[in-house]
Amino acid sequence: MDTTVAIKWFQDQGVEVVTLTANVGQKADMRSIEERAYQAGAVKHYSLDLISEFAERFVAPAIRANALYEGKYPLSSALSRPLIAEKLVEIAHKEGADAVAHGCTSKGNDQVRFDVTVKALDPNLEVIAPTRIWKWTRKEELEYAKLKGLDIPETHSKYSVDQNLWGRSIEGGELEDPWAEPPEEAFEWTVNPEKAPDEPMYLNIWFEKGIPTSLNDRRLDLPELVSELNKMAGEHGVGRVDHMESRVIGFKSREVYEAPAAITLIEAHKDLEKAILSRRELKFKSLADNEWTNLVYEGLWADPLRESLEEFIAKLNHYVTGEVRIKLYKGSVIVVGRSSPYSAYSKEIAGYDEGWYPSDEEARGFIQAWGLHTLTTRAARRDVPKIGIRGTAPVAKGVYFFHEA
Ligand code: ARG
């Protein structure tokens, strides 16, 4: 409604409006949107199919980065904004426009993402957000629309919804009470886990360099794979997220999401990384992942750090190739198996019953050196008298590894 009304509002001020709708997998009827744009007075309309580009340039790095903002939100809406902003600038240049406009309010993160990305690409391009200017209530806006004869579809949804290939964001209405459980009608992509099938579903996902490429041995491109998985996991009630979110504009907000594929793929990808990456790579990667995720959430896709981190994260994903077996069951996604040509796991080393065991002497020697920092600092602070071990000097003040029996 905001963008439809905005077209008319600009026209009233003698401004010519070219409109753009991006298909990022939100399953909207692009034709009827185009019709609505022309009805509202647009002089030209662009319908762009961006699903592949969205998947390759935005969803893929999010998978490699295990991107979950504040540990929960798979960034679905946040990822689409910089791409749409890029296209806005592209079309603005093509059409010789003086400004670009969007329908975001002054409370949300999306305005930050659009404005910063547009300004990063063309600092001279003005960004106008009519809803930030007119400050109408929903009722006042509807009255204006009626007055101008605009065809506003009766949105039966009480919620503010934004969706794309990677997920569905649901805000507003009774969800604004953080104590109230989200009602069933808020959900569209997932069944209630209580009503999910009693039989679990097993699924094999093959990853190449950190990106899923096959589902149950069927090779699929990323948009297809994600769409299919949204259906499969959604049917098992997987992907509901209820989140107290810290917004960029300084307040908390209760956000509800449905992201069956995102939740499943990130869980699987994380697990595969654990089999392949070294302990130190894993530890450091989580810092890079977190920073990347925050930059994207905070509207700073254009920041050079985002790009550098992305390259680093892709580099760490170079060997993240292999298969993960998962079980979808009544709202949960459980990894039950993983295998990879680059798995660092060795049964010969790790096994309980056979193979390599460090000798007693090797184990004690390692543990002595390993624990020494901790024990020497503790001893120093307790002023323990020096007593020799095995008749010689202690390893350090008060530290004895090998007591005489
Ligand atoms: N809170 C989420 C974010 O900042 C979702 C925003 C979705 N926008 C909407 N109009 N419902 O990315």
Short mmCIF file of C-alpha atoms and ligand atoms in Angstrom, two decimals:
data_model
loop_
_atom_site.label_atom_id
_atom_site.label_comp_id
_atom_site.label_asym_id
_atom_site.label_seq_id
_atom_site.Cartn_x
_atom_site.Cartn_y
_atom_site.Cartn_z
CA MET A 1 0.00 0.00 0.00
CA ASP A 2 2.77 2.48 0.93
CA THR A 3 4.46 2.30 -2.44
CA THR A 4 1.18 2.50 -4.38
CA VAL A 5 0.13 5.58 -2.43
CA ALA A 6 3.61 7.05 -2.84
CA ILE A 7 3.32 6.99 -6.64
CA LYS A 8 0.18 9.11 -6.45
CA TRP A 9 1.69 11.36 -3.79
CA PHE A 10 4.70 12.12 -6.02
CA GLN A 11 2.43 12.73 -8.98
CA ASP A 12 0.42 15.25 -6.97
CA GLN A 13 3.65 17.20 -6.65
CA GLY A 14 4.39 17.03 -10.34
CA VAL A 15 7.01 14.31 -10.06
CA GLU A 16 7.24 11.63 -12.73
CA VAL A 17 7.65 8.15 -11.26
CA VAL A 18 9.32 5.10 -12.77
CA THR A 19 8.63 1.99 -10.68
CA LEU A 20 10.66 -1.13 -10.07
CA THR A 21 9.63 -4.48 -8.65
CA ALA A 22 12.32 -7.03 -7.89
CA ASN A 23 11.52 -10.70 -7.82
CA VAL A 24 13.73 -12.14 -5.10
CA GLY A 25 11.56 -15.21 -4.68
CA GLN A 26 8.69 -13.64 -2.73
CA LYS A 27 6.11 -15.44 -4.91
CA ALA A 28 4.27 -12.23 -5.73
CA ASP A 29 2.12 -11.80 -8.79
CA MET A 30 4.47 -9.58 -10.79
CA ARG A 31 1.85 -8.84 -13.44
CA SER A 32 -0.75 -7.49 -11.04
CA ILE A 33 1.90 -5.40 -9.29
CA GLU A 34 2.82 -3.88 -12.64
CA GLU A 35 -0.86 -3.15 -13.36
CA ARG A 36 -1.24 -1.50 -9.97
CA ALA A 37 1.83 0.65 -10.61
CA TYR A 38 0.43 1.94 -13.91
CA GLN A 39 -2.99 2.47 -12.35
CA ALA A 40 -1.42 4.60 -9.65
CA GLY A 41 0.26 6.70 -12.32
CA ALA A 42 3.73 5.29 -12.99
CA VAL A 43 5.11 6.38 -16.37
CA LYS A 44 7.19 3.24 -16.72
CA HIS A 45 7.58 0.02 -14.80
CA TYR A 46 10.44 -2.44 -14.47
CA SER A 47 9.93 -6.04 -13.35
CA LEU A 48 13.27 -7.65 -12.63
CA ASP A 49 13.79 -11.33 -12.02
CA LEU A 50 16.66 -11.37 -9.53
CA ILE A 51 16.26 -14.82 -7.98
CA SER A 52 19.50 -16.28 -9.37
CA GLU A 53 21.53 -13.21 -8.56
CA PHE A 54 20.02 -13.06 -5.09
CA ALA A 55 20.89 -16.70 -4.49
CA GLU A 56 24.44 -16.49 -5.82
CA ARG A 57 25.60 -13.16 -4.47
CA PHE A 58 23.64 -12.95 -1.21
CA VAL A 59 22.28 -16.31 -0.04
CA ALA A 60 25.46 -18.26 -0.86
CA PRO A 61 27.77 -16.09 1.29
CA ALA A 62 25.16 -16.18 4.07
CA ILE A 63 25.35 -19.98 4.08
CA ARG A 64 29.15 -19.93 4.12
CA ALA A 65 29.00 -17.50 7.05
CA ASN A 66 26.34 -19.51 8.95
CA ALA A 67 24.62 -16.14 9.16
CA LEU A 68 22.17 -15.92 12.04
CA TYR A 69 21.82 -12.43 13.50
CA GLU A 70 21.89 -12.60 17.29
CA GLY A 71 22.08 -16.35 16.87
CA LYS A 72 18.58 -16.61 15.42
CA TYR A 73 17.58 -14.50 12.41
CA PRO A 74 18.82 -15.81 9.04
CA LEU A 75 18.89 -12.27 7.57
CA SER A 76 16.34 -13.00 4.87
CA SER A 77 14.97 -9.47 4.49
CA ALA A 78 18.33 -7.86 5.22
CA LEU A 79 20.01 -9.73 2.35
CA SER A 80 17.55 -8.59 -0.30
CA ARG A 81 17.87 -4.85 0.37
CA PRO A 82 21.34 -4.14 -1.02
CA LEU A 83 20.49 -6.00 -4.23
CA ILE A 84 17.27 -4.04 -4.70
CA ALA A 85 19.15 -0.83 -3.90
CA GLU A 86 21.75 -1.65 -6.58
CA LYS A 87 19.03 -2.13 -9.16
CA LEU A 88 17.33 1.11 -8.09
CA VAL A 89 20.54 3.00 -8.79
CA GLU A 90 21.06 1.19 -12.09
CA ILE A 91 17.56 2.04 -13.32
CA ALA A 92 17.79 5.59 -11.96
CA HIS A 93 20.92 6.13 -14.05
CA LYS A 94 19.32 4.56 -17.10
CA GLU A 95 16.25 6.75 -16.76
CA GLY A 96 18.14 9.89 -15.81
CA ALA A 97 16.29 10.15 -12.50
CA ASP A 98 17.22 12.75 -9.85
CA ALA A 99 16.17 10.59 -6.93
CA VAL A 100 15.15 7.12 -5.85
CA ALA A 101 12.36 6.39 -3.40
CA HIS A 102 11.29 3.47 -1.23
CA GLY A 103 8.38 2.61 1.06
CA CYS A 104 10.26 2.02 4.33
CA THR A 105 9.22 3.67 7.57
CA SER A 106 11.49 5.62 9.89
CA LYS A 107 11.57 2.88 12.54
CA GLY A 108 12.99 -0.01 10.57
CA ASN A 109 16.31 -1.39 9.48
CA ASP A 110 15.32 -1.58 5.84
CA GLN A 111 15.50 2.21 5.32
CA VAL A 112 19.10 2.12 6.57
CA ARG A 113 19.98 -0.69 4.18
CA PHE A 114 18.43 1.07 1.17
CA ASP A 115 19.74 4.54 1.93
CA VAL A 116 23.33 3.53 2.72
CA THR A 117 23.64 1.22 -0.30
CA VAL A 118 22.21 3.81 -2.70
CA LYS A 119 24.49 6.54 -1.33
CA ALA A 120 27.50 4.23 -1.54
CA LEU A 121 26.86 3.67 -5.24
CA ASP A 122 25.94 7.24 -6.10
CA PRO A 123 26.40 9.91 -3.43
CA ASN A 124 24.60 12.45 -5.63
CA LEU A 125 21.41 10.47 -5.90
CA GLU A 126 18.78 11.70 -3.48
CA VAL A 127 16.88 9.07 -1.47
CA ILE A 128 13.27 9.87 -0.61
CA ALA A 129 11.10 7.84 1.74
CA PRO A 130 7.57 9.27 1.47
CA THR A 131 6.31 7.42 4.58
CA ARG A 132 9.03 9.20 6.59
CA ILE A 133 7.68 12.50 5.29
CA TRP A 134 3.89 12.23 5.33
CA LYS A 135 3.70 10.39 8.68
CA TRP A 136 0.11 9.27 8.07
CA THR A 137 -1.58 6.59 10.12
CA ARG A 138 -2.79 3.57 8.23
CA LYS A 139 -6.31 5.00 8.33
CA GLU A 140 -5.27 8.38 6.96
CA GLU A 141 -3.31 6.68 4.22
CA LEU A 142 -6.32 4.58 3.23
CA GLU A 143 -8.47 7.70 3.13
CA TYR A 144 -6.00 9.40 0.81
CA ALA A 145 -5.94 6.28 -1.39
CA LYS A 146 -9.74 6.23 -1.55
CA LEU A 147 -9.88 9.95 -2.33
CA LYS A 148 -7.49 9.40 -5.23
CA GLY A 149 -9.36 6.34 -6.48
CA LEU A 150 -6.45 3.98 -5.89
CA ASP A 151 -7.09 0.28 -5.96
CA ILE A 152 -5.70 -1.00 -2.66
CA PRO A 153 -6.13 -4.77 -2.38
CA GLU A 154 -7.95 -5.74 0.81
CA THR A 155 -4.97 -7.09 2.66
CA HIS A 156 -6.51 -9.60 5.04
CA SER A 157 -3.09 -9.95 6.66
CA LYS A 158 -2.89 -8.13 9.96
CA TYR A 159 0.87 -8.35 9.78
CA SER A 160 3.64 -6.57 7.99
CA VAL A 161 5.17 -9.34 5.93
CA ASP A 162 8.30 -9.38 3.82
CA GLN A 163 9.40 -12.51 2.04
CA ASN A 164 11.97 -13.83 -0.36
CA LEU A 165 13.69 -17.08 -1.27
CA TRP A 166 15.57 -17.16 2.06
CA GLY A 167 12.68 -16.54 4.44
CA ARG A 168 9.52 -14.81 5.56
CA SER A 169 9.47 -11.98 8.12
CA ILE A 170 6.30 -11.35 10.08
CA GLU A 171 5.82 -8.25 12.23
CA GLY A 172 3.10 -6.22 13.89
CA GLY A 173 -0.41 -6.98 15.15
CA GLU A 174 -0.57 -9.21 18.21
CA LEU A 175 3.09 -10.15 17.67
CA GLU A 176 3.98 -6.85 19.33
CA ASP A 177 3.17 -8.45 22.68
CA PRO A 178 6.37 -10.43 23.36
CA TRP A 179 4.57 -12.61 25.91
CA ALA A 180 1.86 -13.79 23.52
CA GLU A 181 2.57 -16.92 21.51
CA PRO A 182 2.36 -16.19 17.76
CA PRO A 183 -1.04 -17.33 16.50
CA GLU A 184 -1.17 -20.08 13.87
CA GLU A 185 -2.48 -17.65 11.25
CA ALA A 186 0.83 -15.77 11.29
CA PHE A 187 2.51 -18.73 9.58
CA GLU A 188 2.31 -19.70 5.95
CA TRP A 189 5.47 -21.62 5.12
CA THR A 190 5.52 -24.02 8.06
CA VAL A 191 3.04 -26.37 9.65
CA ASN A 192 2.65 -26.38 13.40
CA PRO A 193 5.31 -28.82 14.67
CA GLU A 194 2.61 -30.50 16.76
CA LYS A 195 0.72 -31.31 13.56
CA ALA A 196 3.79 -32.39 11.60
CA PRO A 197 4.04 -36.00 10.35
CA ASP A 198 4.79 -38.66 12.96
CA GLU A 199 7.35 -40.21 10.62
CA PRO A 200 10.65 -38.32 10.49
CA MET A 201 12.11 -37.39 7.11
CA TYR A 202 15.73 -38.21 6.35
CA LEU A 203 17.55 -36.05 3.84
CA ASN A 204 21.05 -36.04 2.35
CA ILE A 205 22.52 -32.69 1.44
CA TRP A 206 25.75 -32.47 -0.57
CA PHE A 207 27.86 -29.31 -0.22
CA GLU A 208 30.60 -28.06 -2.52
CA LYS A 209 32.96 -25.42 -1.19
CA GLY A 210 30.33 -24.54 1.42
CA ILE A 211 27.36 -24.34 -0.94
CA PRO A 212 24.63 -27.00 -1.13
CA THR A 213 24.46 -28.50 -4.62
CA SER A 214 22.41 -31.72 -4.25
CA LEU A 215 19.40 -32.91 -2.31
CA ASN A 216 19.19 -36.70 -2.02
CA ASP A 217 21.67 -37.04 -4.91
CA ARG A 218 19.60 -34.78 -7.14
CA ARG A 219 21.72 -31.92 -8.47
CA LEU A 220 19.85 -28.63 -8.18
CA ASP A 221 20.83 -25.01 -8.61
CA LEU A 222 20.70 -22.95 -5.45
CA PRO A 223 17.27 -21.29 -5.96
CA GLU A 224 15.66 -24.67 -6.77
CA LEU A 225 17.34 -26.40 -3.87
CA VAL A 226 16.31 -23.71 -1.41
CA SER A 227 12.70 -23.67 -2.70
CA GLU A 228 12.40 -27.43 -2.42
CA LEU A 229 13.89 -27.47 1.01
CA ASN A 230 11.55 -24.68 2.13
CA LYS A 231 8.67 -27.00 1.24
CA MET A 232 10.12 -30.21 2.69
CA ALA A 233 11.34 -28.74 5.97
CA GLY A 234 8.26 -26.51 6.27
CA GLU A 235 6.03 -29.59 6.12
CA HIS A 236 7.89 -30.92 9.15
CA GLY A 237 7.43 -27.68 11.07
CA VAL A 238 11.08 -26.70 10.76
CA GLY A 239 12.10 -23.04 10.53
CA ARG A 240 9.91 -21.08 12.90
CA VAL A 241 11.87 -18.38 14.71
CA ASP A 242 10.55 -16.18 17.52
CA HIS A 243 13.11 -13.49 18.25
CA MET A 244 13.59 -10.49 20.53
CA GLU A 245 15.65 -8.50 18.09
CA SER A 246 17.96 -5.54 18.66
CA ARG A 247 17.33 -3.18 15.79
CA VAL A 248 19.77 -0.72 14.28
CA ILE A 249 17.46 2.14 15.30
CA GLY A 250 17.99 1.67 19.02
CA PHE A 251 15.15 -0.47 20.25
CA LYS A 252 14.07 -4.06 20.71
CA SER A 253 11.39 -5.54 18.60
CA ARG A 254 9.64 -8.91 18.61
CA GLU A 255 10.15 -10.54 15.25
CA VAL A 256 8.77 -13.78 13.92
CA TYR A 257 10.25 -15.60 10.97
CA GLU A 258 9.74 -18.67 8.86
CA ALA A 259 12.89 -19.89 7.18
CA PRO A 260 12.79 -23.69 6.81
CA ALA A 261 15.58 -23.98 4.23
CA ALA A 262 17.82 -21.40 5.88
CA ILE A 263 17.60 -23.01 9.32
CA THR A 264 18.19 -26.49 7.86
CA LEU A 265 21.08 -25.53 5.59
CA ILE A 266 22.92 -23.49 8.18
CA GLU A 267 22.63 -26.33 10.72
CA ALA A 268 23.97 -28.80 8.15
CA HIS A 269 26.72 -26.50 6.90
CA LYS A 270 27.93 -25.72 10.42
CA ASP A 271 28.20 -29.41 11.14
CA LEU A 272 30.16 -30.15 7.98
CA GLU A 273 32.60 -27.33 8.78
CA LYS A 274 33.19 -28.91 12.16
CA ALA A 275 34.34 -32.12 10.52
CA ILE A 276 36.66 -30.36 8.08
CA LEU A 277 38.10 -27.17 9.52
CA SER A 278 40.80 -27.15 12.15
CA ARG A 279 40.00 -26.22 15.69
CA ARG A 280 41.69 -22.85 15.23
CA GLU A 281 40.03 -22.16 11.90
CA LEU A 282 36.64 -22.82 13.48
CA LYS A 283 37.31 -20.57 16.41
CA PHE A 284 38.47 -17.69 14.27
CA LYS A 285 35.82 -18.20 11.61
CA SER A 286 33.02 -17.68 14.10
CA LEU A 287 34.37 -14.16 14.71
CA ALA A 288 34.46 -13.40 10.98
CA ASP A 289 30.99 -14.94 10.49
CA ASN A 290 29.57 -12.85 13.27
CA GLU A 291 31.07 -9.62 11.99
CA TRP A 292 29.84 -10.31 8.44
CA THR A 293 26.34 -11.05 9.76
CA ASN A 294 26.23 -7.86 11.81
CA LEU A 295 27.39 -5.70 8.88
CA VAL A 296 24.65 -7.14 6.68
CA TYR A 297 22.00 -6.70 9.36
CA GLU A 298 23.13 -3.15 10.07
CA GLY A 299 22.73 -2.01 6.49
CA LEU A 300 26.46 -1.85 5.77
CA TRP A 301 26.64 -4.24 2.83
CA ALA A 302 28.63 -1.52 1.06
CA ASP A 303 31.33 -1.44 3.73
CA PRO A 304 34.67 -2.68 2.36
CA LEU A 305 35.07 -4.89 5.44
CA ARG A 306 32.04 -6.94 4.39
CA GLU A 307 33.73 -7.81 1.12
CA SER A 308 37.08 -8.68 2.71
CA LEU A 309 35.41 -10.87 5.32
CA GLU A 310 33.38 -12.55 2.60
CA GLU A 311 36.55 -13.47 0.69
CA PHE A 312 38.15 -14.79 3.84
CA ILE A 313 35.06 -16.83 4.71
CA ALA A 314 34.93 -18.23 1.16
CA LYS A 315 38.61 -19.15 1.46
CA LEU A 316 37.90 -21.05 4.67
CA ASN A 317 35.10 -22.83 2.81
CA HIS A 318 37.47 -24.06 0.10
CA TYR A 319 37.49 -27.61 1.50
CA VAL A 320 33.94 -27.60 2.88
CA THR A 321 32.77 -30.28 0.47
CA GLY A 322 30.87 -33.34 1.56
CA GLU A 323 27.56 -34.75 2.62
CA VAL A 324 25.36 -34.19 5.64
CA ARG A 325 22.51 -36.48 6.62
CA ILE A 326 19.71 -34.79 8.50
CA LYS A 327 16.49 -35.79 10.13
CA LEU A 328 13.50 -33.47 10.03
CA TYR A 329 11.10 -34.27 12.82
CA LYS A 330 8.30 -32.22 14.34
CA GLY A 331 9.98 -28.83 14.12
CA SER A 332 13.53 -29.95 14.70
CA VAL A 333 16.41 -30.46 12.33
CA ILE A 334 18.93 -32.96 13.62
CA VAL A 335 22.20 -33.75 11.94
CA VAL A 336 22.64 -37.52 12.17
CA GLY A 337 25.60 -38.07 9.86
CA ARG A 338 28.35 -36.34 7.93
CA SER A 339 31.12 -37.41 5.57
CA SER A 340 33.70 -35.62 3.47
CA PRO A 341 36.82 -36.38 1.43
CA TYR A 342 38.44 -33.64 3.55
CA SER A 343 37.12 -34.76 6.91
CA ALA A 344 39.79 -34.38 9.57
CA TYR A 345 38.19 -37.15 11.59
CA SER A 346 40.19 -40.36 11.93
CA LYS A 347 38.71 -43.45 13.50
CA GLU A 348 42.24 -44.84 13.91
CA ILE A 349 43.07 -41.86 16.10
CA ALA A 350 39.76 -41.28 17.85
CA GLY A 351 38.45 -44.83 18.32
CA TYR A 352 38.02 -46.26 21.83
CA ASP A 353 38.69 -49.89 21.11
CA GLU A 354 41.55 -49.99 18.68
CA GLY A 355 44.39 -48.05 17.08
CA TRP A 356 46.54 -45.32 18.48
CA TYR A 357 46.81 -44.59 22.18
CA PRO A 358 49.43 -42.18 23.55
CA SER A 359 51.71 -44.02 25.99
CA ASP A 360 51.46 -43.13 29.66
CA GLU A 361 54.69 -41.20 29.36
CA GLU A 362 53.54 -39.28 26.26
CA ALA A 363 50.23 -38.41 27.87
CA ARG A 364 51.84 -37.20 31.09
CA GLY A 365 54.48 -35.23 29.25
CA PHE A 366 51.88 -33.49 27.12
CA ILE A 367 49.61 -32.77 30.08
CA GLN A 368 52.51 -31.39 32.12
CA ALA A 369 53.44 -28.85 29.49
CA TRP A 370 49.78 -28.11 28.68
CA GLY A 371 48.79 -27.38 32.27
CA LEU A 372 51.97 -25.61 33.27
CA HIS A 373 50.82 -22.02 32.57
CA THR A 374 47.74 -22.52 34.73
CA LEU A 375 49.56 -24.21 37.58
CA THR A 376 52.50 -21.82 37.72
CA THR A 377 50.30 -18.74 37.84
CA ARG A 378 48.12 -20.25 40.54
CA ALA A 379 51.15 -21.28 42.56
CA ALA A 380 52.74 -17.85 42.24
CA ARG A 381 49.65 -16.24 43.73
CA ARG A 382 49.44 -18.60 46.67
CA ASP A 383 53.10 -18.27 47.63
CA VAL A 384 53.60 -22.02 47.92
CA PRO A 385 57.02 -23.06 49.25
CA LYS A 386 59.34 -24.73 46.80
CA ILE A 387 59.64 -28.44 47.35
CA GLY A 388 61.63 -30.64 45.04
CA ILE A 389 60.05 -33.37 42.97
CA ARG A 390 61.73 -36.72 43.00
CA GLY A 391 64.43 -35.13 45.02
CA THR A 392 65.09 -32.35 42.51
CA ALA A 393 63.72 -28.84 42.04
CA PRO A 394 60.02 -28.29 41.31
CA VAL A 395 59.09 -27.61 37.70
CA ALA A 396 58.12 -24.18 38.95
CA LYS A 397 57.40 -22.66 42.31
CA GLY A 398 55.17 -25.16 44.11
CA VAL A 399 54.32 -27.16 41.00
CA TYR A 400 54.70 -30.91 41.19
CA PHE A 401 53.72 -33.20 38.41
CA PHE A 402 55.46 -36.34 39.48
CA HIS A 403 55.09 -37.02 43.19
CA GLU A 404 57.12 -39.75 44.77
CA ALA A 405 54.78 -42.48 45.94
N1 ARG B 1 13.44 -7.27 11.36
C1 ARG B 1 13.82 -7.82 10.10
C2 ARG B 1 15.01 -7.08 9.53
O1 ARG B 1 15.34 -6.06 10.02
C3 ARG B 1 12.69 -7.91 9.13
C4 ARG B 1 12.22 -6.69 8.43
C5 ARG B 1 11.10 -7.05 7.52
N2 ARG B 1 10.37 -5.96 6.99
C6 ARG B 1 9.02 -5.93 6.98
N3 ARG B 1 8.45 -4.97 6.32
N4 ARG B 1 8.28 -6.79 7.59
O2 ARG B 1 15.65 -7.52 8.63
#
